[in-house]
Short mmCIF file of C-alpha atoms in Angstrom, two decimals:
data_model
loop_
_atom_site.label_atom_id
_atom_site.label_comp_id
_atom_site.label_asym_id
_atom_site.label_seq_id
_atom_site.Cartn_x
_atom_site.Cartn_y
_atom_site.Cartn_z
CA UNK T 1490 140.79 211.71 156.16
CA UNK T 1491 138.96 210.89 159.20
CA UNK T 1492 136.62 208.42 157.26
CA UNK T 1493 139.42 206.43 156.03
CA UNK T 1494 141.05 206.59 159.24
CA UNK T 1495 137.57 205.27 160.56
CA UNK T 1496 137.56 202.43 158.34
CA UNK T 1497 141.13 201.68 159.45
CA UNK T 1498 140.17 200.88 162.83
CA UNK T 1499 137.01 199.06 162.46
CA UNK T 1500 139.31 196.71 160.20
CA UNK T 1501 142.47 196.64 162.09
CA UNK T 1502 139.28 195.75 165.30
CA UNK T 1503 138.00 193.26 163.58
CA UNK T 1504 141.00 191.57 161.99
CA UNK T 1505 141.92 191.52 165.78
CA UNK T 1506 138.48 189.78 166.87
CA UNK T 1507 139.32 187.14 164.54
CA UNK T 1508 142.64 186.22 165.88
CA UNK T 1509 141.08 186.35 169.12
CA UNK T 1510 138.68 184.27 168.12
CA UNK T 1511 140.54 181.78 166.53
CA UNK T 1512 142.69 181.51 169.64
CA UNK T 1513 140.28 181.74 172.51
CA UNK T 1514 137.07 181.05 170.87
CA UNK T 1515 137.39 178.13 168.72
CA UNK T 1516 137.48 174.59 170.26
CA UNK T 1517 140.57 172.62 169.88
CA UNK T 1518 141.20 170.65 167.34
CA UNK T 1519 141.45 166.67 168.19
CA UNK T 1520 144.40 165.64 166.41
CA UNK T 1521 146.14 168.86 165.96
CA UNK T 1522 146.05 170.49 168.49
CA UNK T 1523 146.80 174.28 168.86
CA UNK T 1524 148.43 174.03 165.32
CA UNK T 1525 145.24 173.78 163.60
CA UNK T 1526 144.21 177.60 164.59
CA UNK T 1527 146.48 179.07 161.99
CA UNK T 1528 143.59 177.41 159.46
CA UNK T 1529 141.16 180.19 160.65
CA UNK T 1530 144.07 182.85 158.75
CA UNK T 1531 145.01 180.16 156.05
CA UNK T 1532 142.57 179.58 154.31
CA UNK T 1533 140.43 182.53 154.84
CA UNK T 1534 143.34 184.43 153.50
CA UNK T 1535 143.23 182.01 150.41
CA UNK T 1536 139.70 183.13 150.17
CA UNK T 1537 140.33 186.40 150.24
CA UNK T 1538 142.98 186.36 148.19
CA UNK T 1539 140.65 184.60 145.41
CA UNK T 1540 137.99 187.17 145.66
CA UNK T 1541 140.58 189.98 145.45
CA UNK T 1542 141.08 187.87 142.15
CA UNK T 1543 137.78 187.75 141.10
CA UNK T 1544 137.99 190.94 141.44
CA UNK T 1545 140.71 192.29 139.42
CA UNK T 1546 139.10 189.48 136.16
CA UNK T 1547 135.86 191.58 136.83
CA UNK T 1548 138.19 194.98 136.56
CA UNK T 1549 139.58 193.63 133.42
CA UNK T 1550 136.87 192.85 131.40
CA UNK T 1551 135.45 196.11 132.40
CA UNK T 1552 138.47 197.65 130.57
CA UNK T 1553 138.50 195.94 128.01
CA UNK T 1554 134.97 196.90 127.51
CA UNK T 1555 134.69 199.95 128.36
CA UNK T 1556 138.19 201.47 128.43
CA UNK T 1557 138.00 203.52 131.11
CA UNK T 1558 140.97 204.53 133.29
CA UNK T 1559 139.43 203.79 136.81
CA UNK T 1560 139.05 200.03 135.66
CA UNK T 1561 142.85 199.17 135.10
CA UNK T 1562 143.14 201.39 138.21
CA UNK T 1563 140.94 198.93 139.74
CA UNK T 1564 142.63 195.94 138.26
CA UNK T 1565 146.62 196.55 139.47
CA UNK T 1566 144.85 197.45 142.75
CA UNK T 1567 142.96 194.01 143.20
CA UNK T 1568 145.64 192.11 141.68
CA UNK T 1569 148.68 193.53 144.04
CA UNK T 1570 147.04 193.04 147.02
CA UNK T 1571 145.47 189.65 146.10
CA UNK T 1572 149.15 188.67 145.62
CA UNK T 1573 150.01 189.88 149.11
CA UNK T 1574 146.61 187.38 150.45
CA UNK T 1575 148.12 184.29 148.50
CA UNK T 1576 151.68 185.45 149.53
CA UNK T 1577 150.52 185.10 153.30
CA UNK T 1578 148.68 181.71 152.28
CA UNK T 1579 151.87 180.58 150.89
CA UNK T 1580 154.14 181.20 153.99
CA UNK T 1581 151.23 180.20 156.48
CA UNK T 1582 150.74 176.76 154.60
CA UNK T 1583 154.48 175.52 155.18
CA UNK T 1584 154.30 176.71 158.98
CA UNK T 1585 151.43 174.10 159.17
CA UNK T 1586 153.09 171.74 156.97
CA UNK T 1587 156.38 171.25 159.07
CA UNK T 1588 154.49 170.01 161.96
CA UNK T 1589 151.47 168.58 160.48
CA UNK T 1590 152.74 166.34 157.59
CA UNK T 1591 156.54 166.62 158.71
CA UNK T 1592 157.20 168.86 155.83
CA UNK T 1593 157.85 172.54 154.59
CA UNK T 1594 156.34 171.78 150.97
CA UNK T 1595 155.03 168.66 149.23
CA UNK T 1596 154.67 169.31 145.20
CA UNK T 1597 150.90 168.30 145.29
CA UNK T 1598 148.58 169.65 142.99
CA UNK T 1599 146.87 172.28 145.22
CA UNK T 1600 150.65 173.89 146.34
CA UNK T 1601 151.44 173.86 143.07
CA UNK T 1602 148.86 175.23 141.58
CA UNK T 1603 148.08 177.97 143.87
CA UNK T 1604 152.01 178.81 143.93
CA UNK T 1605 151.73 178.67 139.96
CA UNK T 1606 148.81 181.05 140.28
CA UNK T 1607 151.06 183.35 142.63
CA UNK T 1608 153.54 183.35 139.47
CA UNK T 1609 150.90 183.76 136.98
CA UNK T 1610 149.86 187.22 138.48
CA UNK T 1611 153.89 188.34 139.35
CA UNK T 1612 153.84 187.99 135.68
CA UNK T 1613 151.10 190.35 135.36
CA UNK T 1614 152.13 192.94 137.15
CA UNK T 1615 155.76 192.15 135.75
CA UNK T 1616 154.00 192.74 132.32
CA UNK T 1617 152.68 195.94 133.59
CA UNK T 1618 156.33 197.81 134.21
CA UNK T 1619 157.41 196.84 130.94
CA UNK T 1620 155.00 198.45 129.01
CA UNK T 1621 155.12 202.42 128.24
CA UNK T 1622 152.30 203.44 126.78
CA UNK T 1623 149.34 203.59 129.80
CA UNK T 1624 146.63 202.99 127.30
CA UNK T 1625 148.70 199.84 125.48
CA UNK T 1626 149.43 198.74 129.18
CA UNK T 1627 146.09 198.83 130.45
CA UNK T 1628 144.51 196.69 127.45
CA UNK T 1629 147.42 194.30 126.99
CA UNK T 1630 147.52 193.71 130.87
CA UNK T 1631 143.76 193.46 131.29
CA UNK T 1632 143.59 190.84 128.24
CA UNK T 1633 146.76 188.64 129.96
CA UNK T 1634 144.90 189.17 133.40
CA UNK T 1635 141.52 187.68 131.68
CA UNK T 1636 144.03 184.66 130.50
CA UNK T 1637 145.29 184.43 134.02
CA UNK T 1638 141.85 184.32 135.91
CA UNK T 1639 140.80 181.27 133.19
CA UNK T 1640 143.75 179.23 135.22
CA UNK T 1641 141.73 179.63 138.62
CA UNK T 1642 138.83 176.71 137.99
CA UNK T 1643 141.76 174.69 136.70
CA UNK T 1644 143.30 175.21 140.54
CA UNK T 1645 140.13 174.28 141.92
CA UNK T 1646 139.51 171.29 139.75
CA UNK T 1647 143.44 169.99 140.11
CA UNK T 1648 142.89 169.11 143.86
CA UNK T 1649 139.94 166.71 142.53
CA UNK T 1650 141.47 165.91 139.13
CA UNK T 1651 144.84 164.50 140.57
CA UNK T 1652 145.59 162.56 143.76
CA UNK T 1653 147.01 165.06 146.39
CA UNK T 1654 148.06 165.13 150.23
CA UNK T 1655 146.24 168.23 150.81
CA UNK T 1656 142.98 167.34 152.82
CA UNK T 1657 139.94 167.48 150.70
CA UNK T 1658 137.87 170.64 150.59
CA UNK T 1659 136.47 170.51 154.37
CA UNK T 1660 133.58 173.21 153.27
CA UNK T 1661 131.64 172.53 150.26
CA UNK T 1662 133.61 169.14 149.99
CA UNK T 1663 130.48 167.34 149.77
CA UNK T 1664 129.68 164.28 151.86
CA UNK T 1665 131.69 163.43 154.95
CA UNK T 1666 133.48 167.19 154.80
CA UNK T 1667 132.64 170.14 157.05
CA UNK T 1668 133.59 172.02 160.11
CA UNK T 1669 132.13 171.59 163.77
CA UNK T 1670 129.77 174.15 164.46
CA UNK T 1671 131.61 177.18 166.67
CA UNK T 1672 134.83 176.50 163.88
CA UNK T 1673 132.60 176.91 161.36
CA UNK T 1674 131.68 180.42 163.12
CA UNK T 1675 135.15 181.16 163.86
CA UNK T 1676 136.32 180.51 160.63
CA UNK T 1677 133.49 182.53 158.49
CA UNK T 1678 133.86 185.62 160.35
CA UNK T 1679 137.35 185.17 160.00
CA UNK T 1680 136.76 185.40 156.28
CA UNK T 1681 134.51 188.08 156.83
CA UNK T 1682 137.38 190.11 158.59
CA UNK T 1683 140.11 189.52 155.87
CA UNK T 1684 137.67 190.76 153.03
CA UNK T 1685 137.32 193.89 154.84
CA UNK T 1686 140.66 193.91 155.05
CA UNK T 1687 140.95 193.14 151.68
CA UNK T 1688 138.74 195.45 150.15
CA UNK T 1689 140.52 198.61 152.79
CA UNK T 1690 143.54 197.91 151.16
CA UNK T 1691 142.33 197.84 147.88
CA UNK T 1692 140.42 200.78 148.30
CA UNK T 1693 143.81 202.28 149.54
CA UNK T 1694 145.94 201.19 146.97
CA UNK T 1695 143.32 202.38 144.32
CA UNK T 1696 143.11 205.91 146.38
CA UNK T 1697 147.17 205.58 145.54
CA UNK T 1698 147.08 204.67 141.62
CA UNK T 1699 144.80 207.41 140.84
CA UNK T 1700 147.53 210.11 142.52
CA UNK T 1701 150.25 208.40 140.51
CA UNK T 1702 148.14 208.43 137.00
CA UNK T 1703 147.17 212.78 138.23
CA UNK T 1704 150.86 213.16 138.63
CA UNK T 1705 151.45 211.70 135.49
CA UNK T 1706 149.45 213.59 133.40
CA UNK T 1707 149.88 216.94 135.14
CA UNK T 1708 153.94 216.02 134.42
CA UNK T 1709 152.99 215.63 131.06
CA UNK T 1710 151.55 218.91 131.08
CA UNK T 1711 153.80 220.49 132.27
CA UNK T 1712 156.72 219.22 129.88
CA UNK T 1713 154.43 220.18 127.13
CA UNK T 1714 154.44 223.97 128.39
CA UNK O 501 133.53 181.19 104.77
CA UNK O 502 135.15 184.22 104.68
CA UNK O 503 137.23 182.63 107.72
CA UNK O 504 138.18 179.57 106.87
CA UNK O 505 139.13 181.34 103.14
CA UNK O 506 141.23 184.06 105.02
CA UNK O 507 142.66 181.32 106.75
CA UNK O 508 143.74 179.47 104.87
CA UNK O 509 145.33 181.86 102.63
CA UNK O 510 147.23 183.19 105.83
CA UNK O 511 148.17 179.57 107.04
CA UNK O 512 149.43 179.02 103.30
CA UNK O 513 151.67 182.65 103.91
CA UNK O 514 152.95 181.37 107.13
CA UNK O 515 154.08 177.67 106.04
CA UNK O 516 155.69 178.90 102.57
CA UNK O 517 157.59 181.33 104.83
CA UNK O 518 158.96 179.40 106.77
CA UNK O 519 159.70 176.46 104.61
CA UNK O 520 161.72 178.98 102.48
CA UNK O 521 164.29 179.21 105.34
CA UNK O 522 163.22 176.41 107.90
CA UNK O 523 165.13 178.70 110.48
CA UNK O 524 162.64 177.87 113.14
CA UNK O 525 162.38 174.41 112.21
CA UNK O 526 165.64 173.74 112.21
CA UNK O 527 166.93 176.07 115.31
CA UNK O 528 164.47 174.22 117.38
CA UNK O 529 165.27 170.72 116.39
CA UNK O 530 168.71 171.54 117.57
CA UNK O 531 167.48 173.13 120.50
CA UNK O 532 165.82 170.36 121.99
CA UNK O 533 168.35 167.98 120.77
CA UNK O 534 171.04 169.80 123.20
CA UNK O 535 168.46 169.60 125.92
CA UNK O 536 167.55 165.73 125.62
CA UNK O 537 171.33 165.21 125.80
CA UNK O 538 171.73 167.64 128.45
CA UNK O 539 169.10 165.84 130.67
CA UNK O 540 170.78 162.30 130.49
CA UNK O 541 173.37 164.14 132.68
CA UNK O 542 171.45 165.02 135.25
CA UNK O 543 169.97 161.17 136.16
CA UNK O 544 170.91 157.65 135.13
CA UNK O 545 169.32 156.82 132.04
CA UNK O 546 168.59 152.97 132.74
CA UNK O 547 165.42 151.75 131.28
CA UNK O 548 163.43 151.91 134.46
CA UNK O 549 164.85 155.58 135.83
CA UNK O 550 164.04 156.79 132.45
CA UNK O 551 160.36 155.34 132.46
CA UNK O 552 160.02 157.10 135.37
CA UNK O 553 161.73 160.74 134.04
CA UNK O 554 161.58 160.61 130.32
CA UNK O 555 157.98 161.77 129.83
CA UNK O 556 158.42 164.82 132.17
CA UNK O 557 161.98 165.55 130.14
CA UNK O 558 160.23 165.24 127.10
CA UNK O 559 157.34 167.42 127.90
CA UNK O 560 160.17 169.62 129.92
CA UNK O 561 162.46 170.25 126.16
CA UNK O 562 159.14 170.98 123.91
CA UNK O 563 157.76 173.43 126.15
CA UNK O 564 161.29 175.22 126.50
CA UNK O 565 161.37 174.81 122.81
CA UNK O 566 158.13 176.30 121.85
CA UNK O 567 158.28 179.13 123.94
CA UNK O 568 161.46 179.83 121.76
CA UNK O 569 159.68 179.15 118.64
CA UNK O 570 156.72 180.98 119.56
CA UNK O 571 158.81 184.32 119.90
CA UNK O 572 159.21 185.38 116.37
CA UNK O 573 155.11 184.25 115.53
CA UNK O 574 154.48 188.33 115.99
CA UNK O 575 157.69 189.67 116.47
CA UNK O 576 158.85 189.11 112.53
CA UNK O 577 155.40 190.82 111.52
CA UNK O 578 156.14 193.79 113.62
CA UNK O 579 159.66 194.03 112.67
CA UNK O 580 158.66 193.68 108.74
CA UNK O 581 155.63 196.25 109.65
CA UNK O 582 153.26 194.01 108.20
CA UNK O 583 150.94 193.58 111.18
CA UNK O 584 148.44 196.60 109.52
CA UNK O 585 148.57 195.23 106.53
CA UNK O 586 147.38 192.11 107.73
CA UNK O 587 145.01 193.41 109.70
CA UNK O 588 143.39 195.46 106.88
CA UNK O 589 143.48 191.99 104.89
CA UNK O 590 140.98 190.05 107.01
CA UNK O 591 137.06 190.94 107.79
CA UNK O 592 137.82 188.78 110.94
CA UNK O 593 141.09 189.38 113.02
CA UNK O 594 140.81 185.92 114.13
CA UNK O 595 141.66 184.55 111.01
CA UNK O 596 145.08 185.76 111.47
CA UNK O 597 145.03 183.90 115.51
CA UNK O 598 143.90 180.97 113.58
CA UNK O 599 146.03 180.86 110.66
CA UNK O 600 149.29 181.50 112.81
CA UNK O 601 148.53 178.70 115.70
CA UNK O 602 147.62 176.32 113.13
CA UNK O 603 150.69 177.02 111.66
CA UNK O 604 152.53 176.74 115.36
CA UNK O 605 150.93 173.45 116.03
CA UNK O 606 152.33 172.11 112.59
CA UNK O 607 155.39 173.05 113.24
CA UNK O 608 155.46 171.96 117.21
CA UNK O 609 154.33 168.53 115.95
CA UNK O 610 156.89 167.84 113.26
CA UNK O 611 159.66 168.57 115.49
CA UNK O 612 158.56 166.67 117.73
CA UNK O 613 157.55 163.29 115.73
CA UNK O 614 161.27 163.99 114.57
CA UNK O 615 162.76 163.63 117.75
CA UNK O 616 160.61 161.27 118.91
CA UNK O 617 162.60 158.12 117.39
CA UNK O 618 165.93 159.81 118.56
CA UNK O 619 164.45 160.31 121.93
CA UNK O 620 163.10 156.99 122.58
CA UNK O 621 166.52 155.37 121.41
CA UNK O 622 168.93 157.49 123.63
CA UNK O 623 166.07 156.88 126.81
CA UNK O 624 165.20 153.06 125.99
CA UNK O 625 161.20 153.93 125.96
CA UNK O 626 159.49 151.81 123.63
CA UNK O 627 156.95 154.02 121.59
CA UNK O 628 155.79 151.84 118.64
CA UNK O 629 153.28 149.95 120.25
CA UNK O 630 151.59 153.55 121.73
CA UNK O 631 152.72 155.11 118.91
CA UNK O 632 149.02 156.67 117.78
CA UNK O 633 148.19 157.36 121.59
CA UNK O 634 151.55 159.56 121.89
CA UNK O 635 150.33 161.04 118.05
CA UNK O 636 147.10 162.23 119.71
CA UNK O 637 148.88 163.44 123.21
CA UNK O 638 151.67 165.55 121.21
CA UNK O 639 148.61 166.89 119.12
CA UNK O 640 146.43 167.77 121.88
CA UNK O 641 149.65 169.56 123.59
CA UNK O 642 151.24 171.02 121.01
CA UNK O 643 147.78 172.93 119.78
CA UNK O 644 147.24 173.94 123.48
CA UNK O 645 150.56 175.18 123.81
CA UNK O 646 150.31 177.01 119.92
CA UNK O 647 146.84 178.72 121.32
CA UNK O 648 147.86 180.43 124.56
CA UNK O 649 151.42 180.90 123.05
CA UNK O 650 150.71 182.50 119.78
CA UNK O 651 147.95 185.01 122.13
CA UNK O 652 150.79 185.74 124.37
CA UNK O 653 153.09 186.10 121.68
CA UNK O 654 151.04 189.27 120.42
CA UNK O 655 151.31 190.78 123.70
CA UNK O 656 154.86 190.17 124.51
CA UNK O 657 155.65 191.62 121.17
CA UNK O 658 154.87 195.15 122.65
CA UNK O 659 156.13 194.93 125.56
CA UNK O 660 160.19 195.75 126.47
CA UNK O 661 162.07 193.32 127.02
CA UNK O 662 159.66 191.03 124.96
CA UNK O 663 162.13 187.88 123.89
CA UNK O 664 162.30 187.29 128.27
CA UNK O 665 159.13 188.39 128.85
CA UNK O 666 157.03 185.15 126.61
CA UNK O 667 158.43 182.36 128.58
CA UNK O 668 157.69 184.21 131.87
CA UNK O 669 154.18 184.68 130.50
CA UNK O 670 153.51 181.62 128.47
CA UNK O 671 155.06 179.07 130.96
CA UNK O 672 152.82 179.39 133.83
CA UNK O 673 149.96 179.44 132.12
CA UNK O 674 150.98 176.18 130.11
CA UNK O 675 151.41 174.38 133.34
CA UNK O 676 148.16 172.45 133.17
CA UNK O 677 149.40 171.07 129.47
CA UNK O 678 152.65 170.04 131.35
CA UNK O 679 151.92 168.39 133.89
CA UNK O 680 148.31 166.59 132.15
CA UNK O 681 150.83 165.54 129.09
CA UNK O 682 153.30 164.14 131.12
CA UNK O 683 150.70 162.19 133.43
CA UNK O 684 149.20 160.60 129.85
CA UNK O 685 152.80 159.85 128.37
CA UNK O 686 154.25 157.98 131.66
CA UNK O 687 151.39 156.29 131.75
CA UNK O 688 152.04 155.17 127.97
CA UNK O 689 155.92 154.34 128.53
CA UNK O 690 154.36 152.26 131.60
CA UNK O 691 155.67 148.05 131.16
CA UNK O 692 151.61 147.68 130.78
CA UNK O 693 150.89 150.96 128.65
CA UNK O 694 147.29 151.98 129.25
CA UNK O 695 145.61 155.27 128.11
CA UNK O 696 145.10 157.77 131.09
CA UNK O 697 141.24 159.52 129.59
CA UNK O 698 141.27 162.03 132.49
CA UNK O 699 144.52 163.59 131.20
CA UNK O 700 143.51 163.19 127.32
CA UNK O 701 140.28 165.02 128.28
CA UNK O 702 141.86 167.68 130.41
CA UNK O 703 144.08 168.37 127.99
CA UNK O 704 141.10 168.66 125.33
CA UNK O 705 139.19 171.04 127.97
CA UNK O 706 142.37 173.26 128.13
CA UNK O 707 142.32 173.64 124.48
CA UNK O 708 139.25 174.33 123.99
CA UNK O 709 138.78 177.09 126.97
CA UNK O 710 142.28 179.06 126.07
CA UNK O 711 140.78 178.74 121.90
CA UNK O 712 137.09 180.15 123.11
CA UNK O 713 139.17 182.52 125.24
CA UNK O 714 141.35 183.85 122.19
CA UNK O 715 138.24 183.54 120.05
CA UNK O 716 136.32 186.11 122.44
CA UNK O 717 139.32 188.57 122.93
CA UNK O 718 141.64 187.94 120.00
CA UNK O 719 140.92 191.26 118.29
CA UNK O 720 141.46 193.67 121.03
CA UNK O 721 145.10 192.01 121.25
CA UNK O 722 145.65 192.92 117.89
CA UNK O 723 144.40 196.64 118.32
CA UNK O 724 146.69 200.04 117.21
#
């Protein structure tokens, strides 16, 4: 109890350093201002939100392979709270938008995409209620989840494939992209901060699926007396 | 061998039953048919708006359609209680993937050559002149859509709810096809048609990812 609690606060500290950071630390931006802070949480949210991805695909093909309850545990876990990252991605990017572009939402192929990937894993766990049978649900939901994560590259390649009005990848962009040295400090230990956050709530959520899958069976055991 | 064999004796199952009934054939064709005429409500259908919105209908009605004609790929073999049987009849359970999508695609592209005429009529798009390009773009399409909607068609088949729960699977992850089919097509109904590669290609890459994909984890979809 008191470790988790533990962990709590070191996260909740450090998701707190980054905002502070972002907001105090980080020089300002030279043609937008104070509005280009909410980047630091925008896209290391999107970040997060992928790994918690990455995460759940890895989950999956552990099931699939080795059929073992803790995996689709693993799997719902990563792939609910990944949702919740790209949720906060997708409600952060049209606060920027407005003021930035002069618009909530432009249907360009990055928006689209990521919001299609938002759908593609309501889907999943949408899949997930409607299937009795745990074992059947685990398999059939891990295999859709595999089909899912195969969408991600084609995110990532759409903002290079098709013309789009979101700026070009400003880390890892290749020539003429990057960030100015202290933002590029801010905004990796922002990342740092959501993937602990990340990973805490996973862990939580996980702590939460296997006390739903006990109480399961131990109902089931105790309709069969 | 063994494969292509099993295959093709499946493939030759699937096309004599449908063409027994043509239910699917023929529900579809009237499917989209109500949608195309549906659509010219919604915009005015002079020659320029409609080079400018007929691809994207187009694309729009098939993808509707096939995620209606896509439903009963597992559904009849479940109802019918033939899906062990089949199983038992193959070494490989991809056989049965294969035999079924390449049965889908057939079936996607005839209905859709057979609109095509109608289509470019009612919308004023001339297609003879592309006519091979728009062959090769319906093919590419229609065998994407088949692979990741035959695959999703055996899991939706277990599932509650299953006849609303394919389209809320299967059109997400067709999205890609959509939008890369429509690019190629409006840019083949353009006054100076040209081929658009990057789409063709894409469209080739999807297929051959979501095929490599089913390939890898086709049996376990199929498991008791």
């Amino acid at each position: 109890m008191w470790k988790r609690a533990m962990t709590g606060a070191i996260v909740l500290f450090l998701v707190g350093a980054a905002a502070y950071a972002s907001f105090f630390i980080a020089p300002e931006e030279k043609t937008m201002h104070v509005l280009q802070r909410i980047f630091y949480f925008h896209a290391a949210a999107a970040w997060a939100g992928m790994t918690a991805f990455s995460v759940c695909f890895v989950a999956n093909l552990l099931y699939v392979w080795r059929r073992s309850e803790k995996w689709d545990s693993l799997g719902v876990s990563s792939a609910e709270v990944g949702l919740a990252f790209i949720t906060v991605v997708l409600i952060t990017g049209p606060i920027w938008a407005k003021p930035a572009w002069g618009i909530y939402w432009t249907w360009d192929a990055r928006l689209t995409s990521t919001f299609v990937l938002w759908l593609l894993y309501i889907s999943y766990l949408l899949l997930r209620t409607l299937i009795e049978e745990p074992d059947r649900r685990a398999l059939l939901s891990a295999l859709f989840g595999i089909f899912s994560f195969i969408d991600v590259p084609i995110v990532f390649g759409a903002i290079r494939w098709w013309r789009t009005q979101h700026p070009a990848p400003v880390i890892m962009g290749g020539p003429g992209s990057g960030l100015e040295p202290t933002m590029r400090k801010v905004f990796f230990f922002s990342v740092l901060a959501l993937h602990a956050l990340m990973v805490f709530l996973i862990a939580e959520r996980y702590r939460l699926e296997k006390l739903r899958t006990d109480v399961e069976v131990l109902r089931r055991e105790a309709e069969a007396i | 061998m063994s494969l292509l064999s099993n295959t093709g004796a499946l493939l030759g199952k699937e096309l004599r039953t449908e063409f027994r009934s043509r239910e699917l054939l023929t529900t579809t064709i009237v499917f989209i048919l109500i949608v195309i005429v549906l659509f010219s409500f919604t915009f005015d259908p002079t020659s320029d708006e409609s080079r400018r919105f007929a691809p994207g209908l187009l694309w729009l009605a098939f993808l509707f359609a096939s995620s209606l004609m896509l439903q009963p790929c597992f559904l009849r073999e479940q109802h019918n209680d033939t899906l062990s049987a089949l199983r038992l009849s193959v070494s490989d359970p991809f056989a049965i993937f294969l035999a079924k999508l390449a049965a889908n695609t057939l079936f996607l592209l005839l209905t859709e050559l057979l609109l095509l005429p109608l289509f470019a009529v009612m919308y004023n798009v001339p297609v003879v002149p592309v006519l091979h390009w728009l062959v090769l773009v319906f093919f590419l399409a229609s065998f994407g859509i088949s692979i990741a909607g035959t695959s999703l068609s055996a899991i939706s088949a277990q599932a509650r709810m299953r006849e609303l729960l394919l389209p809320l699977l299967m059109l997400p992850l067709l999205t890609p096809i959509l939008v890369a089919s429509t690019e190629v097509t409006k840019s083949l109904f353009d006054r100076a048609p040209f081929v658009q590669w990057k789409g063709i290609g894409f469209l080739a890459v999807f297929d051959v990812v979501f095929l490599t994909a089913l390939w890898l984890f086709g049996e376990y979809l199929l498991e008791e």
